Every structure is written in C-alpha cells, then in structure tokens.
PDB file of C-alpha atoms and ligand atoms in Angstrom:
ATOM      1  CA  MET A   1      -6.869 -15.774 -22.537  1.00 95.00           C
ATOM      2  CA  GLN A   2      -5.104 -19.090 -22.256  1.00 97.00           C
ATOM      3  CA  ILE A   3      -5.571 -21.044 -19.035  1.00 98.00           C
ATOM      4  CA  PHE A   4      -3.358 -24.051 -18.338  1.00 98.00           C
ATOM      5  CA  LYS A   5      -4.254 -26.621 -15.732  1.00 97.00           C
ATOM      6  CA  ASN A   6      -1.159 -28.794 -16.067  1.00 96.00           C
ATOM      7  CA  LYS A   7       2.539 -28.241 -16.414  1.00 97.00           C
ATOM      8  CA  THR A   8       2.972 -30.450 -19.506  1.00 98.00           C
ATOM      9  CA  ASP A   9       0.770 -28.202 -21.656  1.00 98.00           C
ATOM     10  CA  LEU A  10       2.177 -25.039 -20.098  1.00 98.00           C
ATOM     11  CA  THR A  11       5.762 -26.202 -20.685  1.00 98.00           C
ATOM     12  CA  ALA A  12       5.032 -26.852 -24.378  1.00 98.00           C
ATOM     13  CA  HIS A  13       3.525 -23.384 -24.704  1.00 98.00           C
ATOM     14  CA  ILE A  14       6.432 -21.734 -22.909  1.00 98.00           C
ATOM     15  CA  ASP A  15       8.898 -23.609 -25.172  1.00 98.00           C
ATOM     16  CA  HIS A  16       7.042 -22.090 -28.114  1.00 98.00           C
ATOM     17  CA  LEU A  17       7.118 -18.545 -26.640  1.00 98.00           C
ATOM     18  CA  LYS A  18      10.824 -18.901 -25.906  1.00 98.00           C
ATOM     19  CA  SER A  19      11.505 -20.092 -29.462  1.00 98.00           C
ATOM     20  CA  GLU A  20       9.901 -16.831 -30.596  1.00 98.00           C
ATOM     21  CA  LYS A  21      12.225 -14.906 -28.250  1.00 98.00           C
ATOM     22  CA  LYS A  22       9.331 -13.555 -26.181  1.00 98.00           C
ATOM     23  CA  THR A  23      10.221 -12.187 -22.751  1.00 98.00           C
ATOM     24  CA  LEU A  24       8.267 -13.716 -19.891  1.00 98.00           C
ATOM     25  CA  GLY A  25       7.099 -11.997 -16.730  1.00 99.00           C
ATOM     26  CA  PHE A  26       5.742 -14.070 -13.867  1.00 99.00           C
ATOM     27  CA  VAL A  27       3.362 -13.216 -11.042  1.00 99.00           C
ATOM     28  CA  PRO A  28       2.924 -16.143  -8.649  1.00 98.00           C
ATOM     29  CA  THR A  29      -0.274 -15.880  -6.602  1.00 98.00           C
ATOM     30  CA  MET A  30      -2.580 -17.942  -4.433  1.00 98.00           C
ATOM     31  CA  GLY A  31      -5.588 -16.434  -6.206  1.00 98.00           C
ATOM     32  CA  ALA A  32      -8.413 -14.331  -4.747  1.00 96.00           C
ATOM     33  CA  LEU A  33      -6.863 -11.629  -6.867  1.00 98.00           C
ATOM     34  CA  HIS A  34      -7.227  -7.967  -5.946  1.00 97.00           C
ATOM     35  CA  GLN A  35      -5.852  -4.624  -7.105  1.00 96.00           C
ATOM     36  CA  GLY A  36      -2.516  -5.378  -5.448  1.00 97.00           C
ATOM     37  CA  HIS A  37      -2.077  -8.403  -7.740  1.00 98.00           C
ATOM     38  CA  ALA A  38      -3.335  -6.334 -10.680  1.00 98.00           C
ATOM     39  CA  SER A  39      -0.572  -3.786 -10.034  1.00 98.00           C
ATOM     40  CA  LEU A  40       2.051  -6.593 -10.169  1.00 98.00           C
ATOM     41  CA  VAL A  41       0.608  -7.855 -13.453  1.00 98.00           C
ATOM     42  CA  LEU A  42       0.592  -4.335 -14.922  1.00 98.00           C
ATOM     43  CA  LYS A  43       4.211  -3.869 -13.897  1.00 98.00           C
ATOM     44  CA  GLY A  44       4.998  -7.195 -15.578  1.00 98.00           C
ATOM     45  CA  LEU A  45       3.258  -6.130 -18.777  1.00 98.00           C
ATOM     46  CA  GLU A  46       5.369  -2.960 -18.940  1.00 98.00           C
ATOM     47  CA  ASN A  47       8.579  -4.985 -19.190  1.00 97.00           C
ATOM     48  CA  ASN A  48       7.695  -8.332 -20.783  1.00 98.00           C
ATOM     49  CA  ASP A  49       5.894  -9.618 -23.882  1.00 98.00           C
ATOM     50  CA  VAL A  50       3.791 -12.047 -21.872  1.00 98.00           C
ATOM     51  CA  VAL A  51       2.910 -12.313 -18.179  1.00 99.00           C
ATOM     52  CA  ILE A  52       2.164 -15.706 -16.663  1.00 99.00           C
ATOM     53  CA  VAL A  53       0.026 -15.612 -13.518  1.00 99.00           C
ATOM     54  CA  SER A  54      -0.036 -18.749 -11.409  1.00 98.00           C
ATOM     55  CA  VAL A  55      -3.064 -19.315  -9.205  1.00 98.00           C
ATOM     56  CA  PHE A  56      -2.299 -22.016  -6.676  1.00 98.00           C
ATOM     57  CA  VAL A  57      -3.107 -22.249  -2.982  1.00 98.00           C
ATOM     58  CA  ASN A  58       0.084 -23.923  -1.871  1.00 98.00           C
ATOM     59  CA  PRO A  59      -0.664 -26.391   0.954  1.00 98.00           C
ATOM     60  CA  THR A  60       2.931 -26.710   2.177  1.00 98.00           C
ATOM     61  CA  GLN A  61       3.237 -23.067   3.268  1.00 97.00           C
ATOM     62  CA  PHE A  62       0.269 -23.159   5.671  1.00 96.00           C
ATOM     63  CA  ASP A  63       1.139 -23.904   9.272  1.00 91.00           C
ATOM     64  CA  ASN A  64      -2.537 -23.587  10.159  1.00 91.00           C
ATOM     65  CA  LYS A  65      -4.882 -26.190   8.610  1.00 93.00           C
ATOM     66  CA  GLU A  66      -7.981 -24.060   9.120  1.00 93.00           C
ATOM     67  CA  ASP A  67      -6.373 -21.117   7.293  1.00 92.00           C
ATOM     68  CA  LEU A  68      -5.637 -23.436   4.341  1.00 96.00           C
ATOM     69  CA  VAL A  69      -9.204 -24.743   4.262  1.00 96.00           C
ATOM     70  CA  LYS A  70     -10.730 -21.269   4.546  1.00 93.00           C
ATOM     71  CA  TYR A  71      -8.340 -19.570   2.119  1.00 95.00           C
ATOM     72  CA  PRO A  72     -10.558 -17.985  -0.585  1.00 95.00           C
ATOM     73  CA  ARG A  73     -10.603 -19.819  -3.936  1.00 96.00           C
ATOM     74  CA  THR A  74     -12.164 -17.699  -6.679  1.00 97.00           C
ATOM     75  CA  LEU A  75     -10.617 -18.777  -9.992  1.00 98.00           C
ATOM     76  CA  GLU A  76     -13.526 -17.615 -12.184  1.00 98.00           C
ATOM     77  CA  LYS A  77     -13.443 -14.118 -10.695  1.00 98.00           C
ATOM     78  CA  ASP A  78      -9.634 -14.094 -10.910  1.00 98.00           C
ATOM     79  CA  VAL A  79      -9.813 -14.830 -14.623  1.00 98.00           C
ATOM     80  CA  VAL A  80     -12.284 -11.961 -15.143  1.00 98.00           C
ATOM     81  CA  LEU A  81      -9.968  -9.539 -13.337  1.00 98.00           C
ATOM     82  CA  LEU A  82      -7.041 -10.655 -15.519  1.00 98.00           C
ATOM     83  CA  LYS A  83      -9.094 -10.531 -18.744  1.00 98.00           C
ATOM     84  CA  ASN A  84      -9.940  -6.928 -17.924  1.00 98.00           C
ATOM     85  CA  ILE A  85      -6.227  -6.163 -17.849  1.00 98.00           C
ATOM     86  CA  SER A  86      -5.304  -8.003 -21.056  1.00 98.00           C
ATOM     87  CA  GLU A  87      -6.856 -10.935 -22.950  1.00 96.00           C
ATOM     88  CA  ASP A  88      -3.850 -11.479 -25.187  1.00 96.00           C
ATOM     89  CA  HIS A  89      -0.747 -10.959 -23.091  1.00 98.00           C
ATOM     90  CA  ILE A  90      -1.617 -12.840 -19.907  1.00 98.00           C
ATOM     91  CA  ILE A  91      -1.509 -16.600 -19.418  1.00 98.00           C
ATOM     92  CA  VAL A  92      -2.977 -18.290 -16.351  1.00 98.00           C
ATOM     93  CA  TYR A  93      -1.464 -21.391 -14.803  1.00 98.00           C
ATOM     94  CA  ALA A  94      -3.930 -22.880 -12.303  1.00 98.00           C
ATOM     95  CA  PRO A  95      -2.558 -26.324 -11.487  1.00 98.00           C
ATOM     96  CA  THR A  96      -3.965 -28.981  -9.215  1.00 98.00           C
ATOM     97  CA  VAL A  97      -2.073 -30.021  -6.083  1.00 98.00           C
ATOM     98  CA  ALA A  98      -1.172 -33.296  -7.870  1.00 98.00           C
ATOM     99  CA  ASP A  99       0.264 -31.428 -10.861  1.00 98.00           C
ATOM    100  CA  ILE A 100       2.709 -29.675  -8.552  1.00 98.00           C
ATOM    101  CA  TYR A 101       3.361 -32.260  -5.855  1.00 98.00           C
ATOM    102  CA  GLY A 102       2.344 -35.640  -7.292  1.00 97.00           C
ATOM    103  CA  ASN A 103       1.681 -37.902  -4.298  1.00 96.00           C
ATOM    104  CA  ASP A 104       4.195 -36.240  -2.027  1.00 97.00           C
ATOM    105  CA  ILE A 105       2.770 -33.039  -0.569  1.00 97.00           C
ATOM    106  CA  SER A 106       5.817 -31.991   1.396  1.00 98.00           C
ATOM    107  CA  SER A 107       8.364 -29.226   1.384  1.00 98.00           C
ATOM    108  CA  THR A 108      12.119 -29.172   1.035  1.00 97.00           C
ATOM    109  CA  SER A 109      14.122 -27.570   3.794  1.00 97.00           C
ATOM    110  CA  PHE A 110      15.921 -24.365   2.783  1.00 98.00           C
ATOM    111  CA  SER A 111      18.495 -22.143   4.403  1.00 97.00           C
ATOM    112  CA  TYR A 112      18.174 -18.449   3.631  1.00 97.00           C
ATOM    113  CA  ASP A 113      21.167 -17.363   5.715  1.00 97.00           C
ATOM    114  CA  GLY A 114      19.043 -16.692   8.786  1.00 97.00           C
ATOM    115  CA  LEU A 115      16.335 -14.553   7.145  1.00 98.00           C
ATOM    116  CA  GLU A 116      13.920 -17.433   7.745  1.00 97.00           C
ATOM    117  CA  HIS A 117      14.342 -17.281  11.533  1.00 96.00           C
ATOM    118  CA  GLU A 118      12.975 -13.754  11.949  1.00 97.00           C
ATOM    119  CA  MET A 119       9.372 -12.506  12.203  1.00 97.00           C
ATOM    120  CA  GLU A 120       7.065 -14.761  10.138  1.00 96.00           C
ATOM    121  CA  GLY A 121       9.611 -17.561  10.529  1.00 95.00           C
ATOM    122  CA  LYS A 122       9.189 -17.415  14.307  1.00 95.00           C
ATOM    123  CA  PHE A 123       5.420 -17.491  14.211  1.00 93.00           C
ATOM    124  CA  ARG A 124       4.724 -19.740  11.210  1.00 93.00           C
ATOM    125  CA  THR A 125       6.742 -22.949  11.476  1.00 92.00           C
ATOM    126  CA  GLY A 126       7.852 -24.302   8.109  1.00 95.00           C
ATOM    127  CA  HIS A 127       6.207 -21.461   6.207  1.00 97.00           C
ATOM    128  CA  PHE A 128       9.306 -20.384   4.280  1.00 98.00           C
ATOM    129  CA  ASP A 129      10.247 -23.972   3.416  1.00 98.00           C
ATOM    130  CA  GLY A 130       6.816 -24.225   1.806  1.00 98.00           C
ATOM    131  CA  VAL A 131       7.242 -20.903   0.009  1.00 98.00           C
ATOM    132  CA  GLY A 132      10.728 -21.839  -1.216  1.00 98.00           C
ATOM    133  CA  THR A 133       9.503 -25.237  -2.418  1.00 98.00           C
ATOM    134  CA  ILE A 134       6.626 -23.850  -4.466  1.00 98.00           C
ATOM    135  CA  VAL A 135       8.404 -20.785  -5.830  1.00 98.00           C
ATOM    136  CA  LYS A 136      11.460 -22.823  -6.924  1.00 98.00           C
ATOM    137  CA  ARG A 137       9.170 -25.384  -8.590  1.00 98.00           C
ATOM    138  CA  LEU A 138       7.164 -22.665 -10.335  1.00 98.00           C
ATOM    139  CA  PHE A 139      10.351 -20.931 -11.518  1.00 98.00           C
ATOM    140  CA  GLU A 140      11.495 -24.272 -12.994  1.00 98.00           C
ATOM    141  CA  ILE A 141       8.205 -24.729 -14.824  1.00 98.00           C
ATOM    142  CA  VAL A 142       7.617 -21.126 -15.975  1.00 98.00           C
ATOM    143  CA  ARG A 143      11.280 -20.145 -16.601  1.00 98.00           C
ATOM    144  CA  PRO A 144      10.490 -16.416 -16.447  1.00 98.00           C
ATOM    145  CA  ASP A 145      12.867 -13.555 -17.220  1.00 98.00           C
ATOM    146  CA  ASN A 146      11.331 -11.378 -14.493  1.00 99.00           C
ATOM    147  CA  ALA A 147       9.203 -12.287 -11.473  1.00 99.00           C
ATOM    148  CA  TYR A 148       7.113  -9.809  -9.457  1.00 99.00           C
ATOM    149  CA  PHE A 149       6.439  -9.916  -5.717  1.00 98.00           C
ATOM    150  CA  GLY A 150       4.708  -7.387  -3.468  1.00 98.00           C
ATOM    151  CA  GLU A 151       6.538  -5.661  -0.639  1.00 98.00           C
ATOM    152  CA  LYS A 152       3.635  -6.398   1.713  1.00 98.00           C
ATOM    153  CA  ASP A 153       5.339  -9.756   2.188  1.00 98.00           C
ATOM    154  CA  PHE A 154       8.719  -8.062   2.470  1.00 98.00           C
ATOM    155  CA  GLN A 155      10.370 -10.973   4.271  1.00 98.00           C
ATOM    156  CA  GLN A 156       9.114 -13.339   1.560  1.00 98.00           C
ATOM    157  CA  LEU A 157      10.562 -11.014  -1.109  1.00 98.00           C
ATOM    158  CA  MET A 158      13.979 -11.036   0.615  1.00 98.00           C
ATOM    159  CA  ILE A 159      13.829 -14.807   0.994  1.00 98.00           C
ATOM    160  CA  ILE A 160      12.999 -15.312  -2.671  1.00 98.00           C
ATOM    161  CA  LYS A 161      15.921 -13.075  -3.681  1.00 98.00           C
ATOM    162  CA  LYS A 162      18.135 -15.240  -1.463  1.00 98.00           C
ATOM    163  CA  LEU A 163      16.673 -18.465  -2.936  1.00 98.00           C
ATOM    164  CA  VAL A 164      17.439 -17.245  -6.457  1.00 98.00           C
ATOM    165  CA  GLU A 165      20.972 -16.208  -5.508  1.00 98.00           C
ATOM    166  CA  LYS A 166      21.815 -19.433  -3.668  1.00 98.00           C
ATOM    167  CA  HIS A 167      20.339 -21.754  -6.297  1.00 98.00           C
ATOM    168  CA  HIS A 168      21.590 -19.735  -9.272  1.00 98.00           C
ATOM    169  CA  ILE A 169      18.100 -19.431 -10.735  1.00 98.00           C
ATOM    170  CA  PRO A 170      18.239 -17.190 -13.831  1.00 98.00           C
ATOM    171  CA  VAL A 171      15.383 -14.822 -12.987  1.00 98.00           C
ATOM    172  CA  ASN A 172      15.255 -11.141 -12.077  1.00 98.00           C
ATOM    173  CA  VAL A 173      13.161 -10.735  -8.914  1.00 98.00           C
ATOM    174  CA  VAL A 174      11.325  -7.408  -8.816  1.00 98.00           C
ATOM    175  CA  GLY A 175       9.850  -6.035  -5.575  1.00 98.00           C
ATOM    176  CA  CYS A 176       6.724  -3.889  -6.011  1.00 98.00           C
ATOM    177  CA  LYS A 177       5.226  -1.259  -3.708  1.00 97.00           C
ATOM    178  CA  ILE A 178       2.412  -2.174  -1.308  1.00 98.00           C
ATOM    179  CA  HIS A 179      -1.009  -1.492  -2.777  1.00 97.00           C
ATOM    180  CA  ARG A 180      -3.424  -0.028  -0.226  1.00 98.00           C
ATOM    181  CA  ALA A 181      -7.181   0.481   0.008  1.00 97.00           C
ATOM    182  CA  SER A 182      -8.230   4.151   0.208  1.00 98.00           C
ATOM    183  CA  ASP A 183      -8.317   3.896   4.030  1.00 98.00           C
ATOM    184  CA  GLY A 184      -4.721   2.619   4.089  1.00 98.00           C
ATOM    185  CA  LEU A 185      -5.275  -1.099   4.708  1.00 98.00           C
ATOM    186  CA  ALA A 186      -2.693  -3.109   2.752  1.00 98.00           C
ATOM    187  CA  MET A 187      -4.445  -5.189   0.080  1.00 98.00           C
ATOM    188  CA  SER A 188      -4.573  -8.877   0.943  1.00 97.00           C
ATOM    189  CA  SER A 189      -6.688 -11.809  -0.197  1.00 94.00           C
ATOM    190  CA  ARG A 190      -7.493 -12.416   3.474  1.00 93.00           C
ATOM    191  CA  ASN A 191      -9.189  -8.979   3.764  1.00 96.00           C
ATOM    192  CA  THR A 192     -12.298 -10.435   2.109  1.00 93.00           C
ATOM    193  CA  ARG A 193     -12.744 -12.668   5.171  1.00 94.00           C
ATOM    194  CA  LEU A 194     -12.801  -9.787   7.664  1.00 97.00           C
ATOM    195  CA  LYS A 195     -16.131  -9.223   9.415  1.00 98.00           C
ATOM    196  CA  PRO A 196     -17.364  -5.621   8.924  1.00 98.00           C
ATOM    197  CA  GLN A 197     -16.309  -4.309  12.359  1.00 98.00           C
ATOM    198  CA  TYR A 198     -12.828  -5.799  11.925  1.00 98.00           C
ATOM    199  CA  ARG A 199     -12.514  -4.428   8.391  1.00 98.00           C
ATOM    200  CA  LYS A 200     -13.413  -1.019   9.800  1.00 98.00           C
ATOM    201  CA  ALA A 201     -10.819  -1.338  12.553  1.00 98.00           C
ATOM    202  CA  ALA A 202      -7.980  -2.697  10.396  1.00 98.00           C
ATOM    203  CA  PRO A 203      -6.690   0.645   8.942  1.00 98.00           C
ATOM    204  CA  PHE A 204      -5.446   1.332  12.488  1.00 98.00           C
ATOM    205  CA  ILE A 205      -2.476  -0.862  11.535  1.00 99.00           C
ATOM    206  CA  TYR A 206      -1.231   1.459   8.784  1.00 98.00           C
ATOM    207  CA  LYS A 207      -2.137   4.554  10.811  1.00 98.00           C
ATOM    208  CA  THR A 208       0.156   3.259  13.564  1.00 98.00           C
ATOM    209  CA  LEU A 209       2.943   2.501  11.079  1.00 98.00           C
ATOM    210  CA  LYS A 210       2.739   6.046   9.723  1.00 98.00           C
ATOM    211  CA  THR A 211       3.150   7.465  13.241  1.00 98.00           C
ATOM    212  CA  VAL A 212       6.115   5.123  13.747  1.00 98.00           C
ATOM    213  CA  LYS A 213       7.710   6.549  10.618  1.00 98.00           C
ATOM    214  CA  GLN A 214       7.130  10.123  11.805  1.00 98.00           C
ATOM    215  CA  ASN A 215       8.810   9.383  15.139  1.00 98.00           C
ATOM    216  CA  PHE A 216      11.674   7.283  13.841  1.00 97.00           C
ATOM    217  CA  GLY A 217      14.037  10.231  13.370  1.00 95.00           C
ATOM    218  CA  THR A 218      13.737  11.437  16.972  1.00 97.00           C
ATOM    219  CA  LYS A 219      12.876   8.416  19.148  1.00 97.00           C
ATOM    220  CA  SER A 220      14.693   5.155  19.840  1.00 96.00           C
ATOM    221  CA  ALA A 221      13.468   1.921  18.254  1.00 97.00           C
ATOM    222  CA  ASN A 222      12.834   0.587  21.755  1.00 97.00           C
ATOM    223  CA  LYS A 223      10.644   3.515  22.784  1.00 97.00           C
ATOM    224  CA  ILE A 224       8.666   3.304  19.559  1.00 98.00           C
ATOM    225  CA  THR A 225       8.173  -0.451  19.993  1.00 98.00           C
ATOM    226  CA  GLU A 226       6.875   0.036  23.546  1.00 98.00           C
ATOM    227  CA  TRP A 227       4.488   2.730  22.298  1.00 98.00           C
ATOM    228  CA  VAL A 228       3.104   0.439  19.567  1.00 98.00           C
ATOM    229  CA  LYS A 229       2.567  -2.373  22.078  1.00 98.00           C
ATOM    230  CA  LYS A 230       0.630  -0.003  24.345  1.00 98.00           C
ATOM    231  CA  GLU A 231      -1.514   1.295  21.477  1.00 98.00           C
ATOM    232  CA  PHE A 232      -2.556  -2.244  20.559  1.00 98.00           C
ATOM    233  CA  ALA A 233      -3.054  -3.295  24.174  1.00 98.00           C
ATOM    234  CA  LYS A 234      -5.698  -0.522  24.373  1.00 98.00           C
ATOM    235  CA  HIS A 235      -7.366  -1.577  21.123  1.00 98.00           C
ATOM    236  CA  GLU A 236     -10.595  -3.528  21.550  1.00 97.00           C
ATOM    237  CA  LEU A 237     -10.554  -5.507  18.312  1.00 98.00           C
ATOM    238  CA  LEU A 238      -6.974  -5.849  17.073  1.00 98.00           C
ATOM    239  CA  GLU A 239      -4.441  -8.089  18.754  1.00 98.00           C
ATOM    240  CA  LEU A 240      -0.759  -7.476  18.141  1.00 98.00           C
ATOM    241  CA  GLU A 241       1.318 -10.566  17.400  1.00 98.00           C
ATOM    242  CA  TYR A 242       4.603  -8.768  16.766  1.00 98.00           C
ATOM    243  CA  PHE A 243       5.986  -5.361  15.956  1.00 98.00           C
ATOM    244  CA  ILE A 244       9.654  -4.894  15.197  1.00 98.00           C
ATOM    245  CA  ILE A 245      11.931  -2.331  13.653  1.00 98.00           C
ATOM    246  CA  ALA A 246      14.521  -4.219  11.625  1.00 98.00           C
ATOM    247  CA  ASP A 247      17.547  -3.772   9.438  1.00 98.00           C
ATOM    248  CA  VAL A 248      16.298  -4.500   5.890  1.00 97.00           C
ATOM    249  CA  ASP A 249      19.369  -6.567   4.982  1.00 96.00           C
ATOM    250  CA  THR A 250      19.309  -8.989   7.915  1.00 97.00           C
ATOM    251  CA  LEU A 251      15.706  -8.499   9.123  1.00 98.00           C
ATOM    252  CA  LYS A 252      17.106  -8.529  12.647  1.00 97.00           C
ATOM    253  CA  THR A 253      15.622  -6.218  15.282  1.00 97.00           C
ATOM    254  CA  VAL A 254      17.554  -2.960  15.519  1.00 96.00           C
ATOM    255  CA  LYS A 255      19.320  -2.409  18.828  1.00 90.00           C
ATOM    256  CA  ARG A 256      21.025   0.879  18.061  1.00 92.00           C
ATOM    257  CA  LYS A 257      20.226   2.906  14.953  1.00 93.00           C
ATOM    258  CA  SER A 258      22.993   3.676  12.470  1.00 94.00           C
ATOM    259  CA  ASN A 259      22.600   6.244   9.707  1.00 92.00           C
ATOM    260  CA  LYS A 260      24.438   3.906   7.340  1.00 95.00           C
ATOM    261  CA  LYS A 261      21.653   1.340   7.505  1.00 97.00           C
ATOM    262  CA  THR A 262      18.147   1.112   6.117  1.00 98.00           C
ATOM    263  CA  TYR A 263      15.277   0.176   8.402  1.00 98.00           C
ATOM    264  CA  ARG A 264      11.697  -0.936   8.111  1.00 98.00           C
ATOM    265  CA  ALA A 265       8.965  -1.486  10.665  1.00 98.00           C
ATOM    266  CA  PHE A 266       7.099  -4.817  10.470  1.00 98.00           C
ATOM    267  CA  ILE A 267       3.828  -5.760  12.105  1.00 98.00           C
ATOM    268  CA  ALA A 268       1.525  -8.775  12.387  1.00 98.00           C
ATOM    269  CA  VAL A 269      -1.927  -8.371  13.895  1.00 98.00           C
ATOM    270  CA  TYR A 270      -4.915 -10.598  14.490  1.00 98.00           C
ATOM    271  CA  ALA A 271      -8.289  -9.150  13.538  1.00 98.00           C
ATOM    272  CA  ASP A 272     -10.534 -11.853  15.011  1.00 97.00           C
ATOM    273  CA  ASP A 273      -9.033 -15.026  13.510  1.00 95.00           C
ATOM    274  CA  ILE A 274      -7.600 -13.269  10.439  1.00 95.00           C
ATOM    275  CA  ARG A 275      -3.904 -12.562  10.514  1.00 96.00           C
ATOM    276  CA  LEU A 276      -2.831  -9.337   8.801  1.00 98.00           C
ATOM    277  CA  ILE A 277       0.729  -8.208   8.117  1.00 98.00           C
ATOM    278  CA  ASP A 278       2.102  -4.873   6.968  1.00 98.00           C
ATOM    279  CA  ASN A 279       5.347  -2.911   6.924  1.00 98.00           C
ATOM    280  CA  ILE A 280       6.725   0.519   6.194  1.00 98.00           C
ATOM    281  CA  ALA A 281      10.106   1.918   5.098  1.00 98.00           C
ATOM    282  CA  LEU A 282      11.498   4.204   7.801  1.00 98.00           C
ATOM    283  CA  ASN A 283      14.517   5.929   6.275  1.00 96.00           C
TER     284      ASN A 283
HETATM  285  O1  PAF B   1       2.649 -14.454  -1.750  1.00 95.30           O
HETATM  286  C1  PAF B   1       1.959 -15.437  -2.103  1.00 95.30           C
HETATM  287  O2  PAF B   1       0.812 -15.316  -2.539  1.00 95.30           O
HETATM  288  C2  PAF B   1       2.551 -16.823  -1.984  1.00 95.30           C
HETATM  289  O3  PAF B   1       3.367 -16.934  -0.861  1.00 95.30           O
HETATM  290  C3  PAF B   1       3.301 -17.282  -3.248  1.00 95.30           C
HETATM  291  C4  PAF B   1       4.514 -16.431  -3.515  1.00 95.30           C
HETATM  292  C5  PAF B   1       2.352 -17.237  -4.448  1.00 95.30           C
HETATM  293  C6  PAF B   1       3.772 -18.725  -3.083  1.00 95.30           C
HETATM  294  O4  PAF B   1       2.700 -19.590  -2.890  1.00 95.30           O
END
C-alpha cells in the first residue's frame, strides 16, 4: 500500500492516476481508524478504482487544546486496518501539519448559510471554519470524484455539501450510515479514551434516541426534549450538553412539526471529559 507524507508526491501520483482515467474515492479522517471508517472505505471501493484515505489530526478544528493533544494518533495500526481491506486499491495520505499549513496554522472563515450557527457551532467556536479549511484544502490536493463522510457528524456532512456547492468544487459528497458497536454506541475514535464505567454507560445515548424515535409520531418535540433532559439529569455518569429535534435542511430546532419536513434528533453528551455526539432520523 502506498503511503504519502507530502502533497508534492501525492499530487504527482494522482496526476498519473487521472491520466489513466482512474476514478478516485476519498475518505478524509483524523486517524484512530475503526469499523466506521472501514465502512466508508468499503463504500468508496464499491464505486471507485482507488480510495485515498487521509489521516490528519487537523489542529484548526479543535476549540479545546487538551482534546487536540489527547486525540489518539495510531498511524501504524491505521495502516494495518486499511491493508486488511485492500493493499492495492487504497492510498494513504498522512501529511505533517507543515505540509498542510506551512507556517500559518489558521483557518479561513466560511459562511454555510447559517448551518454553522446551530448545535456544534454553538458549543465549539470556530470548529466549522477549521473543518471547512482542511476539507477544502484536501479536496484541492486529492481532487476526488467521490468523497465519503459518516452521518454521525451529520452537521459536518451538511456543511461539507454546502461548502462544495458554494465553492463549486467538482466532487460528489456521499453521506454514509452511522456504524454502531453491538451495544448501539456510535463508533468514534474518541470511544477508545472512555474509562470502562463510562464506556459501559455510553449506550444509554442511543437507547434514549431510539425511544425518542418511537415517541416522535405521537408527542410534541418540546415534550420529548423535556423528557430527554430529565433522563440525563437522573443519570449518574453522563452529562447532557444539548439535545434538539431539528429540521434536516436548516438544522434549526423544530417548533411545530410539519409532515412535509424531515426531522432528526441530535445529541451531545459528556462521558467524563469525553464528548460524544449521535443522531437519529425520526421520519
Ligand atoms: O470527521 C472528521 O474526522 C474530520 O472532521 C475531518 C472531516 C477528517 C476533517 O478533519
């Protein structure tokens, strides 16, 4: 499997693949790969000749320094996981911070027509500017035909679709279903940092979302939201940061349900100092 550490070599290789009319899939990641990432790569392999996986912990999207420092970095293990999927059809791009940012580790400011002001945008200042900066840069380097993002970060997926539309980037953005552990916890690189009692408690998040879905047809969004807040207030280990039921197009909190619209429930929870997010389609 080819592993590129700098964009000059990767660009030359991509030029070559493009000259051979190969289709390119792209899975951008921050590493610490798990089965959720593997499912994105497999999806990419179904529809492209080659899949490029970037492994880069992007400093500009972290609003919390400690989270950036503690973010798991496991490139050797990541490469093994990818080799087990395919030695020949996957390329890894694992750049240094300097390869991406040079001396200027800063983000550009983006407008995503208001999507950036909801949920994660409220709680993680500058996060989506950092995401937009890195994803746009990676799209420019990799020049993929298709790019794959998980629905666990549903707001990020919507924002990337908006970024592509507004900046006329010629890539097809594909959203992929959330991959869950057998107990329901959404796969996340941060799960590896959960202490055992918190890991055991964390499936409560998805269990709650499933009950929300069951009740969505008969109860108001307000009532459901109050119920979720109470459930978490009683919980000894998990601390709710936000729960909202939102319109999937605007990501704004629903005031009155309409059967012409599509809704999703979104949640962010602290398990000790680890922040977990999840969401579920409601109708
Ligand atoms: O979802 C992630 O892992 C990151 O936000 C991404 C898209 C790789 C950008 O750094």
